[in-house]
Coordinates of C-alpha atoms and ligand atoms in Angstrom, one line a residue:
X1222 CA 41.5 -36.9 -47.0
X1223 CA 44.7 -38.6 -45.8
X1224 CA 47.3 -37.4 -43.5
X1225 CA 47.4 -34.5 -40.0
X1226 CA 47.1 -31.1 -41.6
X1227 CA 50.5 -29.7 -41.6
X1228 CA 50.9 -26.4 -40.0
X1229 CA 49.9 -27.3 -36.3
X1230 CA 47.0 -24.9 -34.6
X1231 CA 47.9 -23.8 -31.2
X1232 CA 46.8 -20.5 -29.5
X1233 CA 45.8 -16.8 -30.5
X1234 CA 46.7 -14.5 -27.3
X1235 CA 47.7 -11.1 -28.1
X1236 CA 47.9 -10.8 -32.0
X1237 CA 50.3 -15.0 -31.5
X1238 CA 50.1 -17.5 -31.9
X1239 CA 51.3 -19.3 -28.7
X1240 CA 51.5 -23.5 -28.1
X1241 CA 50.3 -22.9 -24.4
X1242 CA 52.5 -22.4 -21.2
X1243 CA 53.3 -26.4 -21.2
X1244 CA 53.7 -26.3 -24.9
X1245 CA 51.3 -29.9 -25.1
X1246 CA 50.0 -30.4 -28.2
X1247 CA 47.0 -33.6 -28.7
X1248 CA 46.2 -34.8 -32.4
X1249 CA 42.0 -33.6 -33.2
X1250 CA 40.5 -36.1 -35.7
X1251 CA 38.1 -36.7 -39.2
X1252 CA 34.8 -38.0 -38.0
X1253 CA 33.9 -39.5 -41.3
X1254 CA 37.1 -41.2 -40.8
X1255 CA 38.3 -41.1 -37.3
X1256 CA 41.7 -40.8 -38.3
X1257 CA 44.4 -37.7 -36.9
X1258 CA 43.8 -34.3 -38.8
X1259 CA 45.4 -31.2 -37.0
X1260 CA 47.6 -30.6 -34.1
X1261 CA 46.0 -28.9 -31.5
X1262 CA 47.5 -26.7 -28.8
X1263 CA 46.2 -28.1 -25.1
X1264 CA 46.1 -25.8 -23.0
X1265 CA 45.4 -26.1 -18.7
X1266 CA 44.3 -23.3 -15.8
X1267 CA 48.1 -21.4 -16.3
X1268 CA 47.0 -20.5 -20.1
X1269 CA 43.8 -19.4 -19.8
X1270 CA 44.8 -16.9 -16.9
X1271 CA 47.6 -16.0 -19.3
X1272 CA 44.5 -15.0 -21.8
X1273 CA 42.5 -13.0 -20.1
X1274 CA 45.8 -11.3 -18.1
X1275 CA 46.7 -10.0 -22.2
X1276 CA 43.2 -9.3 -22.1
X1277 CA 41.7 -7.5 -19.8
X1278 CA 46.0 -5.3 -20.5
X1279 CA 44.6 -5.4 -24.7
X1280 CA 41.2 -3.0 -23.0
X1281 CA 42.5 -1.3 -20.8
X1282 CA 45.8 0.3 -23.3
X1283 CA 44.5 -0.2 -26.9
X1284 CA 41.9 2.7 -28.6
X1285 CA 39.5 -0.3 -29.5
X1286 CA 37.1 0.3 -26.4
X1287 CA 37.1 3.9 -26.3
X1288 CA 34.3 5.8 -28.2
X1289 CA 34.6 5.3 -32.1
X1290 CA 32.5 2.7 -32.7
X1291 CA 32.8 3.7 -36.0
X1292 CA 36.0 2.7 -37.0
X1293 CA 35.5 -1.1 -34.5
X1294 CA 32.8 -1.0 -37.4
X1295 CA 35.8 -0.7 -40.1
X1296 CA 37.6 -3.0 -38.7
X1297 CA 34.7 -6.1 -38.4
X1298 CA 33.9 -5.2 -42.0
X1299 CA 37.5 -5.9 -42.7
X1300 CA 36.7 -9.2 -40.8
X1301 CA 33.8 -10.4 -42.5
X1302 CA 34.9 -9.7 -46.1
X1303 CA 38.8 -12.0 -44.4
X1304 CA 36.8 -14.3 -44.0
X1305 CA 34.4 -14.2 -47.4
X1306 CA 37.2 -13.8 -49.7
X1307 CA 38.2 -17.0 -48.5
X1308 CA 35.5 -18.9 -46.9
X1309 CA 35.8 -22.4 -49.2
X1310 CA 39.2 -22.3 -46.8
X1311 CA 37.3 -22.2 -44.0
X1312 CA 34.4 -23.8 -44.7
X1313 CA 36.3 -27.3 -45.4
X1314 CA 38.3 -26.8 -42.1
X1315 CA 34.7 -27.2 -41.4
X1316 CA 33.6 -29.8 -42.5
X1317 CA 36.9 -32.1 -41.5
X1318 CA 36.5 -31.5 -38.5
X1319 CA 33.3 -31.5 -37.5
X1320 CA 31.9 -33.6 -40.1
X1321 CA 29.2 -31.9 -42.0
X1322 CA 28.5 -31.5 -45.8
X1323 CA 30.4 -28.6 -47.1
X1324 CA 27.3 -27.6 -48.2
X1325 CA 26.8 -27.1 -44.9
X1326 CA 29.6 -25.9 -43.7
X1327 CA 29.2 -23.3 -46.4
X1328 CA 26.1 -22.0 -45.6
X1329 CA 27.6 -21.6 -41.3
X1330 CA 30.1 -19.8 -43.3
X1331 CA 28.5 -17.4 -44.5
X1332 CA 25.6 -16.6 -41.9
X1333 CA 29.4 -16.2 -40.1
X1334 CA 30.6 -14.2 -42.7
X1335 CA 26.7 -12.2 -42.6
X1336 CA 27.1 -11.7 -38.4
X1337 CA 29.7 -10.1 -37.8
X1338 CA 28.7 -7.4 -40.8
X1339 CA 25.1 -6.8 -38.9
X1340 CA 26.9 -6.4 -35.5
X1341 CA 29.1 -4.1 -37.6
X1342 CA 25.8 -2.8 -38.5
X1343 CA 25.5 -1.4 -34.9
X1344 CA 28.5 -0.7 -33.6
X1345 CA 28.3 3.4 -33.7
X1346 CA 24.8 3.2 -32.7
X1347 CA 25.4 2.3 -29.3
X1348 CA 23.9 4.8 -26.9
X1349 CA 22.9 6.5 -23.6
X1350 CA 19.4 9.2 -22.9
X1351 CA 19.0 11.6 -20.9
X1352 CA 16.2 11.8 -18.8
X1353 CA 14.9 14.8 -17.1
X1354 CA 14.3 14.8 -13.8
X1355 CA 13.1 17.8 -11.0
X1356 CA 15.6 20.3 -9.9
X1357 CA 18.3 22.0 -11.8
X1358 CA 20.0 18.9 -13.1
X1359 CA 21.2 17.6 -16.0
X1360 CA 20.8 13.6 -16.0
X1361 CA 21.6 11.4 -18.8
X1362 CA 22.9 7.8 -19.5
X1363 CA 26.3 6.8 -20.9
X1364 CA 26.2 3.0 -22.2
X1365 CA 30.2 1.4 -22.2
X1366 CA 31.4 -2.5 -22.8
X1367 CA 32.4 -4.2 -19.8
X1368 CA 35.6 -5.6 -20.1
X1369 CA 37.0 -8.8 -20.9
X1370 CA 34.0 -11.3 -22.5
X1371 CA 34.1 -15.2 -22.3
X1372 CA 33.2 -17.2 -24.6
X1373 CA 32.9 -21.2 -24.4
X1374 CA 31.5 -22.7 -27.3
X1375 CA 30.2 -26.4 -28.4
X1376 CA 31.0 -28.4 -31.4
X1377 CA 28.0 -29.0 -33.6
X1378 CA 28.5 -25.1 -35.2
X1379 CA 31.7 -24.7 -34.4
X1380 CA 32.9 -21.2 -35.9
X1381 CA 29.0 -20.1 -36.4
X1382 CA 28.3 -20.4 -32.5
X1383 CA 31.3 -19.4 -31.4
X1384 CA 31.7 -15.9 -33.7
X1385 CA 28.0 -15.5 -32.9
X1386 CA 28.9 -14.4 -29.3
X1387 CA 32.5 -13.6 -30.3
X1388 CA 31.3 -10.1 -32.7
X1389 CA 28.3 -8.6 -30.3
X1390 CA 31.0 -8.6 -27.6
X1391 CA 33.7 -7.1 -30.1
X1392 CA 31.6 -4.2 -32.1
X1393 CA 30.5 -3.2 -28.4
X1394 CA 33.9 -2.6 -27.6
X1395 CA 35.0 -5.5 -25.4
X1396 CA 37.6 -7.9 -25.7
X1397 CA 37.1 -11.5 -25.6
X1398 CA 38.4 -15.2 -24.8
X1399 CA 37.0 -17.4 -27.1
X1400 CA 37.6 -21.7 -26.4
X1401 CA 36.3 -23.7 -28.6
X1402 CA 35.0 -26.6 -27.8
X1403 CA 38.4 -29.4 -28.0
X1404 CA 36.9 -31.1 -30.9
X1405 CA 36.0 -29.0 -33.1
X1406 CA 38.6 -26.3 -32.7
X1407 CA 40.3 -25.4 -35.8
X1408 CA 38.1 -23.3 -37.4
X1409 CA 38.2 -21.0 -34.2
X1410 CA 42.2 -21.0 -33.9
X1411 CA 41.8 -19.6 -38.2
X1412 CA 39.4 -17.0 -37.2
X1413 CA 41.6 -15.6 -34.5
X1414 CA 45.1 -15.6 -36.8
X1415 CA 42.7 -13.0 -39.1
X1416 CA 42.0 -10.7 -36.5
X1417 CA 45.2 -8.6 -36.9
X1418 CA 45.1 -8.3 -40.5
X1419 CA 41.5 -6.7 -39.7
X1420 CA 43.1 -4.0 -37.8
X1421 CA 41.8 -4.9 -34.7
X1422 CA 44.4 -4.8 -32.0
X1423 CA 46.2 -7.7 -30.7
X1424 CA 45.1 -9.3 -27.0
X1425 CA 41.6 -8.3 -28.4
X1426 CA 40.3 -11.6 -29.9
X1427 CA 41.7 -14.2 -28.0
X1428 CA 41.7 -17.8 -29.0
X1429 CA 42.7 -21.0 -26.5
X1430 CA 41.8 -24.6 -26.2
X1431 CA 41.4 -27.1 -23.9
X1432 CA 39.0 -28.5 -21.6
X1433 CA 35.7 -27.3 -20.5
X1434 CA 36.7 -28.8 -16.8
X1435 CA 39.9 -26.8 -16.6
X1436 CA 40.3 -24.3 -19.2
X1437 CA 36.9 -22.9 -19.8
X1438 CA 35.6 -22.8 -15.6
X1439 CA 39.6 -21.4 -15.6
X1440 CA 38.6 -18.9 -18.1
X1441 CA 34.8 -18.3 -16.1
X1442 CA 36.0 -17.6 -12.7
X1443 CA 38.9 -15.4 -13.8
X1444 CA 38.6 -12.1 -11.7
X1445 CA 38.8 -10.4 -14.9
X1446 CA 35.6 -11.7 -16.9
X1447 CA 32.9 -9.9 -17.2
X1448 CA 30.2 -11.4 -17.8
X1449 CA 30.1 -15.2 -20.4
X1450 CA 28.0 -16.7 -23.2
X1451 CA 27.8 -20.1 -22.5
X1452 CA 26.2 -22.0 -25.6
X1453 CA 25.8 -26.3 -24.4
X1454 CA 24.8 -28.9 -22.9
X1455 CA 22.2 -27.9 -19.1
X1456 CA 24.6 -30.0 -17.7
X1457 CA 27.7 -28.1 -18.0
X1458 CA 25.8 -23.8 -18.5
X1459 CA 23.7 -25.1 -14.9
X1460 CA 27.2 -25.7 -13.5
X1461 CA 28.7 -21.7 -15.0
X1462 CA 25.4 -20.0 -14.6
X1463 CA 26.7 -21.4 -10.6
X1464 CA 30.5 -19.5 -11.2
X1465 CA 28.7 -16.6 -12.7
X1466 CA 26.2 -16.0 -10.3
X1467 CA 29.3 -16.9 -7.3
X1468 CA 30.7 -13.3 -9.3
X1469 CA 27.9 -11.8 -9.8
X1470 CA 28.6 -11.3 -13.0
X1471 CA 26.1 -12.2 -16.1
X1472 CA 25.5 -15.7 -18.1
X1473 CA 23.9 -15.9 -21.8
X1474 CA 23.5 -19.5 -21.9
X1475 CA 22.3 -21.1 -24.8
X1476 CA 21.6 -25.1 -24.2
X1477 CA 19.7 -28.1 -25.3
X1478 CA 15.6 -28.6 -26.6
X1479 CA 13.8 -31.0 -27.3
X1480 CA 11.6 -29.1 -30.3
X1481 CA 8.1 -30.6 -30.6
X1482 CA 7.2 -29.8 -34.5
X1483 CA 3.0 -29.9 -34.9
X1484 CA 1.3 -30.8 -38.0
X1485 CA -2.4 -29.7 -38.6
X1486 CA -4.3 -32.3 -40.5
X1487 CA -4.9 -29.6 -43.1
X1488 CA -0.5 -29.5 -43.7
X1489 CA 0.7 -29.4 -47.8
X1490 CA 1.9 -32.7 -46.2
X1491 CA 4.8 -33.0 -48.6
X1492 CA 6.0 -30.0 -47.5
X1493 CA 5.7 -30.2 -44.2
X1494 CA 7.4 -34.0 -44.6
X1495 CA 10.5 -32.0 -46.0
X1496 CA 10.8 -29.8 -43.1
X1497 CA 10.5 -32.5 -40.7
X1498 CA 12.9 -34.2 -42.7
X1499 CA 15.7 -30.9 -43.3
X1500 CA 14.9 -30.4 -38.5
X1501 CA 16.0 -33.7 -38.0
X1502 CA 18.3 -35.0 -39.6
X1503 CA 20.6 -31.6 -40.8
X1504 CA 24.0 -31.2 -38.8
X1505 CA 23.7 -35.5 -38.4
X1506 CA 20.7 -33.5 -36.1
X1507 CA 23.6 -32.2 -33.7
X1508 CA 21.1 -28.6 -33.5
X1509 CA 20.4 -27.1 -30.5
X1510 CA 16.5 -26.4 -32.2
X1511 CA 16.4 -29.5 -34.2
X1512 CA 12.4 -31.1 -34.4
X1513 CA 13.1 -34.3 -33.3
X1514 CA 9.4 -34.8 -31.8
X1515 CA 6.8 -34.9 -34.2
X1516 CA 3.1 -35.3 -33.3
X1517 CA 0.9 -35.5 -35.5
X1518 CA -3.0 -35.7 -35.9
X1519 CA -4.0 -39.4 -36.5
X1520 CA -6.0 -38.7 -39.6
X1521 CA -2.9 -37.3 -41.5
X1522 CA -0.5 -40.0 -38.3
X1523 CA 0.7 -43.0 -40.8
X1524 CA 0.6 -40.4 -44.4
X1525 CA 3.0 -37.7 -43.0
X1526 CA 6.0 -41.2 -41.7
X1527 CA 5.6 -42.9 -44.9
X1528 CA 6.8 -39.5 -46.3
X1529 CA 9.4 -38.4 -43.8
X1530 CA 10.5 -42.0 -44.0
X1531 CA 11.1 -42.2 -47.1
X1532 CA 13.0 -38.8 -47.5
X1533 CA 14.9 -40.8 -44.0
X1534 CA 16.1 -44.2 -46.6
X1535 CA 17.4 -41.9 -49.4
X1536 CA 19.4 -39.7 -47.6
X1537 CA 22.7 -40.7 -48.3
X1538 CA 25.7 -40.9 -46.0
X1539 CA 29.4 -39.6 -46.5
X1540 CA 31.7 -37.5 -45.6
X1541 CA 31.1 -34.5 -45.9
X1542 CA 33.6 -33.1 -48.3
X1543 CA 31.7 -35.7 -51.3
X1544 CA 30.0 -33.6 -52.9
X1545 CA 27.2 -36.5 -53.3
X1546 CA 27.2 -37.3 -49.4
X1547 CA 23.3 -35.6 -48.0
X1548 CA 24.6 -36.2 -45.0
X1549 CA 27.8 -36.8 -42.4
X1550 CA 29.4 -38.1 -39.7
X1551 CA 28.3 -37.9 -35.9
X1552 CA 31.0 -36.4 -34.0
X1553 CA 33.0 -38.5 -32.6
X1554 CA 32.6 -42.6 -31.5
X1555 CA 31.2 -41.7 -28.3
X1556 CA 28.2 -38.9 -29.2
X1557 CA 27.8 -42.1 -32.4
X1558 CA 27.8 -44.7 -29.3
X1559 CA 25.3 -42.1 -27.8
X1560 CA 22.9 -42.1 -30.0
X1561 CA 22.9 -45.1 -31.3
X1562 CA 22.1 -46.4 -26.9
X1563 CA 19.1 -43.6 -27.3
X1564 CA 17.5 -46.0 -29.9
X1565 CA 18.1 -49.0 -28.7
X1566 CA 16.5 -48.4 -25.0
X1567 CA 13.6 -46.6 -27.5
X1568 CA 13.2 -49.9 -28.5
X1569 CA 12.5 -51.6 -25.5
X1570 CA 10.2 -49.0 -24.4
X1571 CA 8.2 -50.1 -26.8
X1572 CA 9.1 -47.5 -30.8
X1573 CA 9.0 -48.8 -33.9
X1574 CA 11.9 -47.8 -35.7
X1575 CA 10.4 -47.3 -38.3
X1576 CA 13.7 -46.1 -40.8
X1577 CA 17.4 -46.3 -40.2
X1578 CA 17.9 -47.9 -36.1
X1579 CA 21.8 -48.4 -37.1
X1580 CA 25.1 -46.8 -37.6
X1581 CA 26.8 -47.6 -41.5
X1582 CA 28.5 -50.4 -40.7
X1583 CA 30.3 -51.2 -44.5
X1584 CA 33.8 -50.1 -45.3
X1585 CA 34.2 -47.7 -46.3
X1586 CA 31.8 -46.0 -44.1
X1587 CA 32.4 -48.4 -41.2
X1588 CA 35.8 -45.8 -39.9
X1589 CA 33.9 -42.8 -39.3
X1590 CA 30.5 -42.6 -36.8
X1591 CA 27.7 -42.7 -39.7
X1592 CA 24.3 -43.4 -38.6
X1593 CA 21.7 -43.4 -40.3
X1594 CA 18.6 -41.7 -40.3
X1595 CA 16.0 -42.2 -37.9
X1596 CA 12.1 -42.4 -37.2
X1597 CA 10.3 -44.0 -34.0
X1598 CA 7.3 -44.4 -34.4
X1599 CA 4.1 -44.2 -31.3
X1600 CA 7.2 -44.3 -28.3
X1601 CA 4.9 -44.1 -25.1
X1602 CA 6.2 -41.1 -23.9
X1603 CA 7.2 -41.8 -20.3
X1604 CA 10.5 -43.2 -22.5
X1605 CA 14.5 -42.1 -22.5
X1606 CA 14.6 -41.0 -26.1
X1607 CA 11.3 -39.1 -25.7
X1608 CA 12.0 -37.0 -23.4
X1609 CA 15.6 -36.9 -23.4
X1610 CA 18.5 -34.9 -26.0
X1611 CA 18.9 -37.1 -28.4
X1612 CA 21.2 -34.8 -30.5
X1613 CA 21.5 -37.1 -33.2
X1614 CA 19.7 -37.9 -37.1
X1615 CA 16.3 -39.5 -34.3
X1616 CA 13.1 -38.3 -34.7
X1617 CA 10.6 -39.3 -32.3
X1618 CA 6.5 -39.9 -33.6
X1619 CA 3.0 -39.2 -31.1
X1620 CA -0.1 -39.2 -32.9
X1621 CA -2.9 -36.5 -31.5
X1622 CA -7.1 -35.8 -32.1
X1623 CA -7.4 -32.6 -30.4
X1624 CA -5.5 -28.7 -30.6
X1625 CA -4.9 -29.2 -26.6
X1626 CA -3.8 -31.8 -26.2
X1627 CA -0.9 -32.2 -29.3
X1628 CA -0.5 -27.7 -27.2
X1629 CA -0.2 -30.5 -24.2
X1630 CA 2.4 -33.3 -25.5
X1631 CA 4.3 -30.6 -27.0
X1632 CA 5.5 -28.6 -23.8
X1633 CA 5.2 -31.4 -22.3
X1634 CA 9.1 -31.1 -21.1
X1635 CA 12.1 -29.8 -19.8
X1636 CA 12.9 -28.0 -22.7
X1637 CA 11.3 -24.8 -24.4
X1638 CA 14.3 -24.0 -27.5
X1639 CA 11.6 -24.0 -30.8
X1640 CA 8.6 -25.7 -32.0
X1641 CA 7.6 -25.9 -35.1
X1642 CA 3.6 -26.2 -36.5
X1643 CA 2.6 -26.4 -40.0
X1644 CA -1.3 -26.3 -41.2
X1645 CA -3.2 -23.3 -43.8
X1646 CA -5.2 -22.6 -41.4
X1647 CA -4.7 -18.5 -40.0
X1648 CA -6.0 -18.8 -36.6
X1649 CA -5.1 -22.3 -36.2
X1650 CA -1.5 -20.8 -36.5
X1651 CA -1.2 -17.9 -34.6
X1652 CA -3.4 -18.7 -32.1
X1653 CA -0.8 -22.3 -31.2
X1654 CA 1.8 -20.4 -31.9
X1655 CA 1.5 -17.8 -28.8
X1656 CA 0.7 -21.2 -27.0
X1657 CA 4.0 -22.9 -27.6
X1658 CA 6.0 -22.3 -24.4
X1659 CA 9.4 -22.0 -26.8
X1660 CA 11.8 -19.5 -27.8
X1661 CA 11.1 -19.3 -31.4
X1662 CA 7.9 -20.8 -32.9
X1663 CA 8.1 -21.2 -37.1
X1664 CA 5.2 -21.9 -39.3
X1665 CA 5.3 -24.4 -42.2
X1666 CA 8.8 -23.8 -42.2
X1667 CA 11.9 -25.7 -40.9
X1668 CA 14.6 -24.0 -38.6
X1669 CA 15.3 -20.3 -39.7
X1670 CA 16.8 -18.3 -37.8
X1671 CA 18.6 -14.5 -39.0
X1672 CA 21.3 -12.0 -37.3
X1673 CA 18.4 -10.3 -37.1
X1674 CA 15.9 -11.9 -35.3
X1675 CA 16.4 -12.6 -31.4
X1676 CA 17.5 -16.9 -31.1
X1677 CA 16.8 -18.1 -27.2
X1678 CA 15.2 -20.3 -25.4
X1679 CA 13.1 -21.3 -22.5
X1680 CA 13.2 -23.0 -19.1
X1681 CA 16.1 -25.3 -19.5
X1682 CA 16.8 -24.6 -22.9
X1683 CA 18.8 -21.1 -21.6
X1684 CA 18.6 -17.5 -20.5
X1685 CA 18.9 -14.7 -21.9
X1686 CA 18.8 -14.8 -25.8
X1687 CA 21.4 -13.7 -28.8
X1688 CA 21.0 -12.4 -32.1
X1689 CA 18.8 -9.3 -32.4
X1690 CA 18.8 -5.6 -32.8
X1691 CA 19.8 -6.1 -28.4
X1692 CA 22.7 -7.7 -29.2
X1693 CA 25.2 -5.5 -29.1
X1694 CA 23.8 -3.6 -26.4
X1695 CA 24.1 -7.2 -23.9
X1696 CA 27.1 -6.7 -23.9
X1697 CA 27.8 -2.6 -22.4
X1698 CA 27.1 -1.4 -18.9
X1699 CA 24.5 1.2 -18.4
X1700 CA 25.8 4.3 -16.1
X1701 CA 23.3 6.7 -14.7
X1702 CA 25.5 11.2 -14.6
X1703 CA 23.2 13.3 -12.4
X1704 CA 24.5 17.0 -13.0
X1705 CA 23.8 19.7 -10.5
X1706 CA 22.8 22.7 -12.1
X1707 CA 22.3 25.2 -9.8
X1708 CA 24.7 28.8 -9.7
X1709 CA 24.9 29.1 -6.1
X1710 CA 24.2 32.5 -4.6
X1711 CA 26.4 35.1 -4.9
X1712 CA 27.9 35.8 -1.4
X1713 CA 27.4 38.9 0.0
Ligands
NAP3063 P1 28.8 -29.6 -23.6 O1 29.3 -30.6 -23.1 O2 28.2 -28.9 -22.4 O3 30.2 -28.2 -23.9 C1 30.4 -27.3 -24.4 C2 31.6 -26.0 -24.2 O4 31.5 -26.4 -22.7 C3 33.3 -27.2 -25.0 O5 33.1 -26.4 -25.1 C4 32.8 -27.8 -23.1 O6 34.9 -28.2 -23.2 C5 32.9 -26.5 -22.5 N1 32.3 -26.7 -21.3 C6 32.2 -28.1 -20.4 N2 32.2 -28.5 -19.3 C7 32.8 -27.4 -18.8 C8 32.2 -27.2 -17.2 N3 32.4 -27.2 -16.5 N4 32.7 -25.6 -17.9 C9 33.3 -25.0 -18.3 N5 33.0 -24.9 -19.9 C10 33.2 -26.6 -20.1 O7 28.5 -29.3 -25.2 P2 28.6 -29.9 -26.2 O8 28.8 -31.3 -25.8 O9 29.9 -29.8 -26.5 O10 27.1 -29.3 -27.0 C11 25.9 -30.0 -27.4 C12 25.0 -29.8 -26.1 O11 24.7 -28.1 -27.1 C13 23.5 -30.3 -26.7 O12 22.8 -30.2 -25.1 C14 23.0 -29.3 -26.7 O13 21.9 -28.6 -27.8 C15 23.9 -27.6 -27.2 N6 23.7 -26.3 -28.1 C16 23.0 -25.3 -27.5 C17 22.6 -23.8 -28.4 C18 21.9 -22.9 -28.5 O14 21.8 -22.4 -29.4 N7 20.0 -23.0 -27.8 C19 23.8 -24.7 -30.0 C20 24.1 -25.9 -29.8 C21 24.1 -26.6 -29.1 P3 35.2 -29.0 -23.8 O15 34.3 -30.2 -24.6 O16 36.4 -28.6 -25.1 O17 35.8 -29.9 -22.7
MG3064 MG1 30.4 -32.8 -24.0

């Protein structure tokens, strides 16, 4: 890929493409080469206000918020179909902007299509209830959309994590304003452009780009914002929760992780090694639920680490657009620095680097942000690389002797997003799954999720859940109506 995509990527507000109030644009880069990829509009607080105003007007004046969930479902199914028919184009754009392999981007886009179809199926199933109460009364509840919902997305699954919140909010009849990460806004903007063709009224799906501190906070602080869905770092998530608390609006927070993978001595080591490698080197390790801490029984420690190291060393790095590439670059030079810094600190704190441990500095990959799949064995539990989320392809390894010790090590973290365990023993699988402090647990499986299964974290990993059968209702408010049915006594 050389040169810039010709058409600039402007905001989508009120069904129109607009470069924003000040007309500013900035380049986004291709992380495989750090060459300029496209020019993207950059917004400010006034653009955030404008998007919120347009969304509020559309919410109040279009048919979208009406009781006709079936009509919304039709538009959403159309939107999913449009995306599916252009899946290859979207996958390529995601890969060019974010770096992941085309295979990964295709998987992400297919997940987005399924998510929209799934919530479309729920759009006409949002209903209240009648409640028996004493006396001559009828009591019932209504489920109403919230109004304008704000969605702030990170860069690691740019479109997938944006649509995961936007789609159910739309299905419930809200108007959405989406702010993708500044590093990776292209697919979100391209997605916003599809709304009109799908028959979604102008102003119901808006996309605005700009820094989180200005545009992101501007959106959440706006009086019209009725809920915020945020996926990103804990630091920013807690800041958003503070703003939401001041405004008494709900916040769904999907934050980071440092997820344990516990391997018992009876596990199928070959399968486990493949699952572990996928769970930490997939997406170049830039996954909130990466299985980044391997907690392995001492009797199989060496054998398992050897297997994972073999996979790590054999992984072919290269631009995501090339069919042979098995792992793409990290998203930016800053992020590469951060990941490399963690590995250096692990080394100096006594960890043994048994695979990877360096960036690729041979041409032509040296131009991009490539970092080798890395394993740090026997890292002391207090090491920075063991405690903090690295968000890169770096696995730290600890041996254990007893099940209690494994559970204690697994839970010894501020996070609680995901945990995996590998064993053939049914009783071990189910009893340990209960003891792990994580919102999602997988047994004999690398991380896997579906639109119909809840996704969310415990402890420092977040608040609330996304996906699952309740997800559309989560974007509604409940109103109780009581009607007095007593007939007045006739006057004599
Ligand atoms: P980030 O720095 O928190 O940014 C996430 C989003 O928030 C971006 O759109 C960013 O905009 C915006 N933002 C930044 N500061 C803001 C503020 N003060 N107010 C409002 N919005 C603000 O996170 P990241 O570096 O993009 O992503 C990595 C993190 O996301 C990791 O911790 C990872 O674990 C987490 N994550 C969690 C999940 C999950 O489902 N639990 C999934 C994926 C990622 P700009 O970047 O444009 O400034
Ligand atoms: Mg950030």
